[in-house]
Amino acid sequence: MAYIEMENICKEFKVYKRNSSWTKTLKSLFIREFETKVAIQNINISIDKGELVGYIGPNGAGKSTTIKILTGILTPTSGIVRVDGRVPHENRVKNAEKMGVVFGQRSQLYWDLPMTETFQLYKKMYRIEERQFKSNVNLYVELLEMQEFMNRPIRQLSLGQKMRANLAVALLHDPEIIYLDEPTIGLDVVAKSRIRRFVRELNKEKGTTVLLTTHDMDDIEQICNRIIMIDHGQKIFDGSIGELKDLYSEGYMLIVDFAEDNVSLNDSRLRVISEEGPRKTIIINTNEIAIAEAIAKITEGNSIVDLHIKEPNIERTIERLYENKERETVQA
């Protein structure tokens, strides 16, 4: 049995219908009209324990609604959802004991307390045994490099320090799964790298299941092994990053500096997308031609000064996926 199971999950909201005319507004004081908004529809997701999963989609796609259903905050309109065999909205307390949540734009820290006291507060809140508490504090302080600010009030910490502190607090009780919502938003390059490295290390050390929602594709590439994509409340892709690139990327990019300007490539599988003097940028699809063969074809009869290979860009790959889905929708 998978750790997370969602079968045909739908969530609808009744929204009060606002009227522009004065007479209709007056009428609504006595008779309210509502319209139904579909947040997610027929979502099927299965996640095994210990997986690192990126859950992505544009704003309004239904990501937050899905997370709220998994955490037990919302009840689905229809369908079956289980987390470790429990129905979240029916077992909220037990579900909360097994999960951790970090929102990039919200904090669960207390403004005037230093981290030493914050840890003690959460120890009592979660009823954490002393040995487990000390072990986890030592582990997270070391992995997240928190030594320098343990005794400073939260209000004096930088954004990156606060995010590290939020992660440590969310994980203090050894949750089996952690939901991360934009954990690196607003952080500098060094802070982002530290957070990403920590999440991978956490998964390796404790086998914690991670469900990550983010708009930062570097987060996805550096943390996750699997991507689930949704749009307009429906799942449109579920697979590895490699599978995503194989299916939807333009291909590998070869940036070649030739010794001469006038170079002809007599192979339709080598598509030149830009030229700047002797430099050519060539796209190749590895389903049509292997990289080694492509390089052999390029160097055949040509003098090469330099050559760089760039992997398919994940952001552009995702854009192409959404473009394909939009075309399919229009044609249907």
mmCIF file of C-alpha atoms in Angstrom:
data_model
loop_
_atom_site.group_PDB
_atom_site.id
_atom_site.type_symbol
_atom_site.label_atom_id
_atom_site.label_comp_id
_atom_site.label_asym_id
_atom_site.label_seq_id
_atom_site.Cartn_x
_atom_site.Cartn_y
_atom_site.Cartn_z
ATOM 1 C CA MET A 1 0.000 0.000 0.000
ATOM 2 C CA ALA A 2 1.279 3.475 -0.918
ATOM 3 C CA TYR A 3 1.876 6.010 1.834
ATOM 4 C CA ILE A 4 -0.375 8.614 0.157
ATOM 5 C CA GLU A 5 -3.371 7.512 -1.890
ATOM 6 C CA MET A 6 -5.784 9.859 -3.643
ATOM 7 C CA GLU A 7 -8.492 8.253 -5.769
ATOM 8 C CA ASN A 8 -10.753 10.383 -7.968
ATOM 9 C CA ILE A 9 -10.506 13.351 -5.617
ATOM 10 C CA CYS A 10 -12.712 16.311 -6.444
ATOM 11 C CA LYS A 11 -13.138 19.525 -4.507
ATOM 12 C CA GLU A 12 -15.807 22.102 -5.234
ATOM 13 C CA PHE A 13 -16.487 25.400 -3.520
ATOM 14 C CA LYS A 14 -19.725 27.348 -3.424
ATOM 15 C CA VAL A 15 -18.954 30.987 -4.076
ATOM 16 C CA TYR A 16 -21.353 33.839 -3.407
ATOM 17 C CA LYS A 17 -22.454 35.374 -6.702
ATOM 18 C CA ARG A 18 -21.916 39.115 -6.657
ATOM 19 C CA ASN A 19 -24.213 41.336 -8.716
ATOM 20 C CA SER A 20 -23.426 44.670 -10.282
ATOM 21 C CA SER A 21 -26.942 46.137 -10.369
ATOM 22 C CA TRP A 22 -28.492 47.803 -7.312
ATOM 23 C CA THR A 23 -31.786 45.871 -7.557
ATOM 24 C CA LYS A 24 -30.050 42.491 -7.723
ATOM 25 C CA THR A 25 -27.809 43.434 -4.801
ATOM 26 C CA LEU A 26 -30.891 44.343 -2.750
ATOM 27 C CA LYS A 27 -32.557 41.059 -3.756
ATOM 28 C CA SER A 28 -29.462 39.128 -2.628
ATOM 29 C CA LEU A 29 -30.058 40.318 0.949
ATOM 30 C CA PHE A 30 -33.036 37.950 1.021
ATOM 31 C CA ILE A 31 -32.175 35.328 -1.590
ATOM 32 C CA ARG A 32 -28.497 34.514 -2.012
ATOM 33 C CA GLU A 33 -27.256 33.045 -5.248
ATOM 34 C CA PHE A 34 -24.164 30.866 -5.410
ATOM 35 C CA GLU A 35 -22.035 29.426 -8.169
ATOM 36 C CA THR A 36 -19.862 26.320 -7.997
ATOM 37 C CA LYS A 37 -16.112 26.583 -8.544
ATOM 38 C CA VAL A 38 -14.161 23.389 -9.229
ATOM 39 C CA ALA A 39 -10.721 23.494 -7.579
ATOM 40 C CA ILE A 40 -9.549 19.974 -8.419
ATOM 41 C CA GLN A 41 -11.251 17.188 -10.341
ATOM 42 C CA ASN A 42 -10.602 13.459 -10.572
ATOM 43 C CA ILE A 43 -7.088 13.646 -9.115
ATOM 44 C CA ASN A 44 -5.391 10.257 -8.751
ATOM 45 C CA ILE A 45 -2.053 10.260 -6.931
ATOM 46 C CA SER A 46 -0.073 7.466 -5.280
ATOM 47 C CA ILE A 47 3.132 8.285 -3.365
ATOM 48 C CA ASP A 48 5.323 5.723 -1.633
ATOM 49 C CA LYS A 49 7.020 6.325 1.707
ATOM 50 C CA GLY A 50 10.357 8.095 1.370
ATOM 51 C CA GLU A 51 9.696 9.650 -2.055
ATOM 52 C CA LEU A 52 10.812 13.174 -2.958
ATOM 53 C CA VAL A 53 7.970 14.586 -5.050
ATOM 54 C CA GLY A 54 7.580 17.990 -6.683
ATOM 55 C CA TYR A 55 3.938 19.062 -7.013
ATOM 56 C CA ILE A 56 3.778 21.926 -9.473
ATOM 57 C CA GLY A 57 1.386 23.979 -11.556
ATOM 58 C CA PRO A 58 0.430 27.596 -12.288
ATOM 59 C CA ASN A 59 -1.306 29.799 -9.726
ATOM 60 C CA GLY A 60 -4.875 28.621 -9.192
ATOM 61 C CA ALA A 61 -4.156 25.117 -10.536
ATOM 62 C CA GLY A 62 -5.249 23.420 -7.290
ATOM 63 C CA LYS A 63 -1.929 22.765 -5.506
ATOM 64 C CA SER A 64 -2.880 24.421 -2.214
ATOM 65 C CA THR A 65 -6.287 22.738 -2.227
ATOM 66 C CA THR A 66 -4.610 19.340 -2.617
ATOM 67 C CA ILE A 67 -2.209 20.024 0.267
ATOM 68 C CA LYS A 68 -5.089 21.173 2.494
ATOM 69 C CA ILE A 69 -6.957 17.950 1.757
ATOM 70 C CA LEU A 70 -3.875 15.864 2.586
ATOM 71 C CA THR A 71 -3.320 17.748 5.852
ATOM 72 C CA GLY A 72 -6.990 17.373 6.850
ATOM 73 C CA ILE A 73 -7.849 21.071 6.673
ATOM 74 C CA LEU A 74 -10.320 20.499 3.830
ATOM 75 C CA THR A 75 -12.750 17.666 3.172
ATOM 76 C CA PRO A 76 -12.922 16.495 -0.454
ATOM 77 C CA THR A 77 -16.279 16.795 -2.209
ATOM 78 C CA SER A 78 -15.858 13.263 -3.531
ATOM 79 C CA GLY A 79 -13.235 10.554 -3.800
ATOM 80 C CA ILE A 80 -11.022 8.679 -1.359
ATOM 81 C CA VAL A 81 -7.872 10.025 0.306
ATOM 82 C CA ARG A 82 -5.615 8.189 2.746
ATOM 83 C CA VAL A 83 -2.292 9.153 4.312
ATOM 84 C CA ASP A 84 -0.608 6.154 5.959
ATOM 85 C CA GLY A 85 -3.987 4.407 5.933
ATOM 86 C CA ARG A 86 -5.790 7.294 7.669
ATOM 87 C CA VAL A 87 -8.430 9.611 6.231
ATOM 88 C CA PRO A 88 -6.911 13.035 7.068
ATOM 89 C CA HIS A 89 -10.097 15.025 7.754
ATOM 90 C CA GLU A 90 -11.461 12.222 9.953
ATOM 91 C CA ASN A 91 -8.223 11.735 11.917
ATOM 92 C CA ARG A 92 -6.825 15.266 12.148
ATOM 93 C CA VAL A 93 -4.938 14.897 15.425
ATOM 94 C CA LYS A 94 -3.245 11.614 14.475
ATOM 95 C CA ASN A 95 -2.542 12.961 11.005
ATOM 96 C CA ALA A 96 -0.953 16.117 12.466
ATOM 97 C CA GLU A 97 1.337 14.021 14.666
ATOM 98 C CA LYS A 98 2.803 12.361 11.584
ATOM 99 C CA MET A 99 3.321 15.431 9.411
ATOM 100 C CA GLY A 100 5.315 18.652 9.260
ATOM 101 C CA VAL A 101 4.402 21.734 7.241
ATOM 102 C CA VAL A 102 6.549 24.679 6.135
ATOM 103 C CA PHE A 103 5.098 27.636 4.257
ATOM 104 C CA GLY A 104 7.664 29.965 2.703
ATOM 105 C CA GLN A 105 5.584 33.082 3.367
ATOM 106 C CA ARG A 106 4.325 32.153 6.843
ATOM 107 C CA SER A 107 6.197 31.502 10.043
ATOM 108 C CA GLN A 108 5.459 29.225 12.988
ATOM 109 C CA LEU A 109 8.066 30.934 15.155
ATOM 110 C CA TYR A 110 7.497 33.328 18.055
ATOM 111 C CA TRP A 111 8.847 36.820 17.417
ATOM 112 C CA ASP A 112 10.523 37.474 20.762
ATOM 113 C CA LEU A 113 11.759 33.960 21.594
ATOM 114 C CA PRO A 114 15.223 32.657 20.680
ATOM 115 C CA MET A 115 15.454 29.217 19.089
ATOM 116 C CA THR A 116 16.588 27.586 22.348
ATOM 117 C CA GLU A 117 13.236 28.478 23.960
ATOM 118 C CA THR A 118 11.256 27.832 20.759
ATOM 119 C CA PHE A 119 12.553 24.266 20.690
ATOM 120 C CA GLN A 120 11.491 23.779 24.314
ATOM 121 C CA LEU A 121 8.025 25.129 23.516
ATOM 122 C CA TYR A 122 7.531 22.684 20.627
ATOM 123 C CA LYS A 123 8.925 19.859 22.721
ATOM 124 C CA LYS A 124 6.030 20.335 25.153
ATOM 125 C CA MET A 125 3.510 20.899 22.376
ATOM 126 C CA TYR A 126 4.362 17.602 20.647
ATOM 127 C CA ARG A 127 5.212 15.767 23.913
ATOM 128 C CA ILE A 128 8.616 14.766 22.575
ATOM 129 C CA GLU A 129 10.641 12.405 24.712
ATOM 130 C CA GLU A 130 13.873 13.961 26.087
ATOM 131 C CA ARG A 131 16.290 11.659 24.306
ATOM 132 C CA GLN A 132 14.589 12.110 20.936
ATOM 133 C CA PHE A 133 14.404 15.875 21.509
ATOM 134 C CA LYS A 134 18.128 16.272 22.218
ATOM 135 C CA SER A 135 19.080 14.035 19.314
ATOM 136 C CA ASN A 136 16.931 15.972 16.836
ATOM 137 C CA VAL A 137 17.983 19.415 18.074
ATOM 138 C CA ASN A 138 21.648 18.455 17.745
ATOM 139 C CA LEU A 139 21.067 16.968 14.285
ATOM 140 C CA TYR A 140 19.121 19.908 12.837
ATOM 141 C CA VAL A 141 21.316 22.575 14.394
ATOM 142 C CA GLU A 142 24.299 20.902 12.740
ATOM 143 C CA LEU A 143 22.699 20.144 9.352
ATOM 144 C CA LEU A 144 21.106 23.583 9.074
ATOM 145 C CA GLU A 145 24.143 25.396 10.510
ATOM 146 C CA MET A 146 22.083 27.200 13.158
ATOM 147 C CA GLN A 147 24.760 27.516 15.866
ATOM 148 C CA GLU A 148 25.383 31.220 15.284
ATOM 149 C CA PHE A 149 21.788 32.362 15.946
ATOM 150 C CA MET A 150 20.419 29.900 18.522
ATOM 151 C CA ASN A 151 20.277 32.525 21.297
ATOM 152 C CA ARG A 152 19.020 35.470 19.237
ATOM 153 C CA PRO A 153 15.320 36.497 19.168
ATOM 154 C CA ILE A 154 13.533 35.473 15.983
ATOM 155 C CA ARG A 155 12.916 39.120 15.060
ATOM 156 C CA GLN A 156 16.671 39.618 14.630
ATOM 157 C CA LEU A 157 17.121 36.743 12.180
ATOM 158 C CA SER A 158 17.494 37.070 8.421
ATOM 159 C CA LEU A 159 14.926 35.529 6.060
ATOM 160 C CA GLY A 160 17.204 32.562 5.368
ATOM 161 C CA GLN A 161 17.826 31.963 9.075
ATOM 162 C CA LYS A 162 14.087 32.071 9.788
ATOM 163 C CA MET A 163 13.443 29.516 7.057
ATOM 164 C CA ARG A 164 16.062 27.159 8.520
ATOM 165 C CA ALA A 165 14.488 27.629 11.964
ATOM 166 C CA ASN A 166 11.009 26.875 10.561
ATOM 167 C CA LEU A 167 12.307 23.680 8.989
ATOM 168 C CA ALA A 168 13.906 22.537 12.251
ATOM 169 C CA VAL A 169 10.716 23.203 14.231
ATOM 170 C CA ALA A 170 8.523 21.401 11.678
ATOM 171 C CA LEU A 171 10.763 18.324 11.869
ATOM 172 C CA LEU A 172 11.412 18.259 15.604
ATOM 173 C CA HIS A 173 8.819 15.519 16.305
ATOM 174 C CA ASP A 174 10.101 13.209 13.516
ATOM 175 C CA PRO A 175 7.166 13.502 11.088
ATOM 176 C CA GLU A 176 6.885 10.814 8.441
ATOM 177 C CA ILE A 177 5.998 13.371 5.775
ATOM 178 C CA ILE A 178 6.730 17.053 5.339
ATOM 179 C CA TYR A 179 4.823 19.425 3.070
ATOM 180 C CA LEU A 180 7.013 22.250 1.786
ATOM 181 C CA ASP A 181 5.298 25.230 0.164
ATOM 182 C CA GLU A 182 7.802 27.584 -1.559
ATOM 183 C CA PRO A 183 10.555 26.892 1.025
ATOM 184 C CA THR A 184 13.190 28.974 -0.809
ATOM 185 C CA ILE A 185 11.066 31.967 -1.825
ATOM 186 C CA GLY A 186 12.934 35.237 -1.394
ATOM 187 C CA LEU A 187 16.190 33.557 -0.346
ATOM 188 C CA ASP A 188 19.629 34.272 -1.783
ATOM 189 C CA VAL A 189 21.639 31.680 -3.721
ATOM 190 C CA VAL A 190 23.624 30.484 -0.684
ATOM 191 C CA ALA A 191 20.520 30.103 1.509
ATOM 192 C CA LYS A 192 18.656 28.234 -1.253
ATOM 193 C CA SER A 193 21.552 25.827 -1.695
ATOM 194 C CA ARG A 194 21.675 25.149 2.052
ATOM 195 C CA ILE A 195 17.923 24.406 2.231
ATOM 196 C CA ARG A 196 18.020 22.099 -0.795
ATOM 197 C CA ARG A 197 21.007 20.194 0.536
ATOM 198 C CA PHE A 198 19.296 19.799 3.903
ATOM 199 C CA VAL A 199 16.077 18.382 2.444
ATOM 200 C CA ARG A 200 18.027 15.758 0.495
ATOM 201 C CA GLU A 201 20.072 14.887 3.593
ATOM 202 C CA LEU A 202 16.912 14.635 5.704
ATOM 203 C CA ASN A 203 15.388 12.191 3.237
ATOM 204 C CA LYS A 204 18.592 10.136 3.254
ATOM 205 C CA GLU A 205 19.008 10.122 7.066
ATOM 206 C CA LYS A 206 15.409 9.591 8.168
ATOM 207 C CA GLY A 207 13.546 8.444 5.059
ATOM 208 C CA THR A 208 11.119 11.379 5.380
ATOM 209 C CA THR A 209 8.593 11.662 2.563
ATOM 210 C CA VAL A 210 8.687 15.121 0.963
ATOM 211 C CA LEU A 211 5.950 16.817 -1.052
ATOM 212 C CA LEU A 212 7.258 20.101 -2.436
ATOM 213 C CA THR A 213 5.237 22.846 -4.133
ATOM 214 C CA THR A 214 7.259 25.613 -5.726
ATOM 215 C CA HIS A 215 7.632 27.879 -8.756
ATOM 216 C CA ASP A 216 11.426 27.593 -8.569
ATOM 217 C CA MET A 217 12.387 24.859 -11.009
ATOM 218 C CA ASP A 218 15.899 24.674 -9.541
ATOM 219 C CA ASP A 219 14.236 23.469 -6.310
ATOM 220 C CA ILE A 220 12.525 20.712 -8.283
ATOM 221 C CA GLU A 221 15.653 19.630 -10.173
ATOM 222 C CA GLN A 222 17.922 19.613 -7.130
ATOM 223 C CA ILE A 223 15.520 18.081 -4.597
ATOM 224 C CA CYS A 224 12.969 15.871 -6.317
ATOM 225 C CA ASN A 225 13.096 12.524 -8.071
ATOM 226 C CA ARG A 226 9.536 12.761 -9.367
ATOM 227 C CA ILE A 227 7.229 15.500 -10.662
ATOM 228 C CA ILE A 228 3.446 15.659 -10.541
ATOM 229 C CA MET A 229 1.982 18.503 -12.591
ATOM 230 C CA ILE A 230 -1.568 19.816 -12.486
ATOM 231 C CA ASP A 231 -3.432 22.463 -14.466
ATOM 232 C CA HIS A 232 -7.001 23.680 -13.999
ATOM 233 C CA GLY A 233 -7.467 21.110 -11.259
ATOM 234 C CA GLN A 234 -6.426 18.113 -13.367
ATOM 235 C CA LYS A 235 -3.250 16.027 -13.379
ATOM 236 C CA ILE A 236 -1.369 16.383 -16.654
ATOM 237 C CA PHE A 237 1.935 14.646 -15.884
ATOM 238 C CA ASP A 238 3.346 12.208 -13.340
ATOM 239 C CA GLY A 239 6.861 10.859 -13.741
ATOM 240 C CA SER A 240 10.579 11.438 -13.320
ATOM 241 C CA ILE A 241 12.414 14.584 -14.444
ATOM 242 C CA GLY A 242 14.185 12.474 -17.072
ATOM 243 C CA GLU A 243 10.861 11.238 -18.464
ATOM 244 C CA LEU A 244 9.533 14.804 -18.578
ATOM 245 C CA LYS A 245 12.546 15.999 -20.569
ATOM 246 C CA ASP A 246 12.440 12.998 -22.911
ATOM 247 C CA LEU A 247 8.776 13.599 -23.712
ATOM 248 C CA TYR A 248 8.544 17.378 -23.905
ATOM 249 C CA SER A 249 11.966 19.037 -24.183
ATOM 250 C CA GLU A 250 13.293 20.545 -27.416
ATOM 251 C CA GLY A 251 16.390 18.391 -26.919
ATOM 252 C CA TYR A 252 20.022 18.794 -25.973
ATOM 253 C CA MET A 253 21.694 22.001 -27.038
ATOM 254 C CA LEU A 254 25.171 21.925 -28.618
ATOM 255 C CA ILE A 255 26.954 25.288 -28.733
ATOM 256 C CA VAL A 256 29.730 24.918 -31.277
ATOM 257 C CA ASP A 257 32.497 27.392 -32.174
ATOM 258 C CA PHE A 258 33.704 26.520 -35.657
ATOM 259 C CA ALA A 259 37.016 27.715 -37.088
ATOM 260 C CA GLU A 260 35.188 29.145 -40.128
ATOM 261 C CA ASP A 261 31.909 31.033 -40.673
ATOM 262 C CA ASN A 262 30.531 29.060 -43.612
ATOM 263 C CA VAL A 263 29.770 25.596 -42.284
ATOM 264 C CA SER A 264 27.071 23.287 -43.612
ATOM 265 C CA LEU A 265 25.602 20.431 -41.587
ATOM 266 C CA ASN A 266 24.149 17.887 -43.968
ATOM 267 C CA ASP A 267 21.930 16.075 -41.504
ATOM 268 C CA SER A 268 18.281 16.932 -40.853
ATOM 269 C CA ARG A 269 18.629 15.642 -37.296
ATOM 270 C CA LEU A 270 20.960 18.551 -36.485
ATOM 271 C CA ARG A 271 18.741 21.641 -36.219
ATOM 272 C CA VAL A 272 20.523 25.005 -36.072
ATOM 273 C CA ILE A 273 18.445 27.457 -34.027
ATOM 274 C CA SER A 274 20.882 30.401 -33.923
ATOM 275 C CA GLU A 275 24.105 31.601 -35.538
ATOM 276 C CA GLU A 276 26.577 34.261 -34.416
ATOM 277 C CA GLY A 277 29.482 34.252 -36.855
ATOM 278 C CA PRO A 278 31.321 30.937 -36.491
ATOM 279 C CA ARG A 279 29.253 30.017 -33.394
ATOM 280 C CA LYS A 280 26.199 27.861 -33.994
ATOM 281 C CA THR A 281 23.614 26.615 -31.516
ATOM 282 C CA ILE A 282 22.295 23.214 -32.531
ATOM 283 C CA ILE A 283 19.351 21.314 -31.061
ATOM 284 C CA ILE A 284 19.385 17.524 -31.147
ATOM 285 C CA ASN A 285 16.707 15.067 -30.120
ATOM 286 C CA THR A 286 18.369 12.033 -28.524
ATOM 287 C CA ASN A 287 15.466 9.858 -29.690
ATOM 288 C CA GLU A 288 16.643 10.568 -33.246
ATOM 289 C CA ILE A 289 20.415 10.722 -32.839
ATOM 290 C CA ALA A 290 22.830 9.972 -29.984
ATOM 291 C CA ILE A 291 25.002 12.818 -28.696
ATOM 292 C CA ALA A 292 28.199 10.979 -29.655
ATOM 293 C CA GLU A 293 26.942 10.487 -33.222
ATOM 294 C CA ALA A 294 25.828 14.120 -33.427
ATOM 295 C CA ILE A 295 29.288 15.331 -32.399
ATOM 296 C CA ALA A 296 30.880 12.973 -34.933
ATOM 297 C CA LYS A 297 28.644 14.395 -37.680
ATOM 298 C CA ILE A 298 29.431 17.985 -36.662
ATOM 299 C CA THR A 299 33.202 17.428 -36.623
ATOM 300 C CA GLU A 300 33.160 15.497 -39.894
ATOM 301 C CA GLY A 301 35.051 17.730 -42.325
ATOM 302 C CA ASN A 302 34.826 20.766 -39.997
ATOM 303 C CA SER A 303 37.405 22.363 -37.718
ATOM 304 C CA ILE A 304 36.063 22.859 -34.164
ATOM 305 C CA VAL A 305 37.461 25.475 -31.775
ATOM 306 C CA ASP A 306 35.142 24.722 -28.838
ATOM 307 C CA LEU A 307 31.964 22.785 -28.051
ATOM 308 C CA HIS A 308 29.564 22.897 -25.085
ATOM 309 C CA ILE A 309 26.644 20.580 -24.318
ATOM 310 C CA LYS A 310 23.641 21.909 -22.400
ATOM 311 C CA GLU A 311 20.959 19.628 -21.022
ATOM 312 C CA PRO A 312 17.300 20.409 -21.775
ATOM 313 C CA ASN A 313 16.086 23.346 -19.705
ATOM 314 C CA ILE A 314 13.364 22.205 -17.301
ATOM 315 C CA GLU A 315 11.501 25.541 -17.308
ATOM 316 C CA ARG A 316 11.266 25.557 -21.101
ATOM 317 C CA THR A 317 10.308 21.872 -21.039
ATOM 318 C CA ILE A 318 7.405 22.592 -18.689
ATOM 319 C CA GLU A 319 6.324 25.530 -20.854
ATOM 320 C CA ARG A 320 6.216 23.189 -23.867
ATOM 321 C CA LEU A 321 4.126 20.664 -21.919
ATOM 322 C CA TYR A 322 1.549 23.332 -21.024
ATOM 323 C CA GLU A 323 1.559 24.617 -24.624
ATOM 324 C CA ASN A 324 0.858 21.094 -25.896
ATOM 325 C CA LYS A 325 -2.000 20.634 -23.421
ATOM 326 C CA GLU A 326 -3.512 23.991 -24.402
ATOM 327 C CA ARG A 327 -3.411 23.024 -28.107
ATOM 328 C CA GLU A 328 -5.039 19.675 -27.302
ATOM 329 C CA THR A 329 -7.791 21.464 -25.359
ATOM 330 C CA VAL A 330 -8.456 23.910 -28.217
ATOM 331 C CA GLN A 331 -8.535 21.116 -30.812
ATOM 332 C CA ALA A 332 -10.928 19.075 -28.646
#
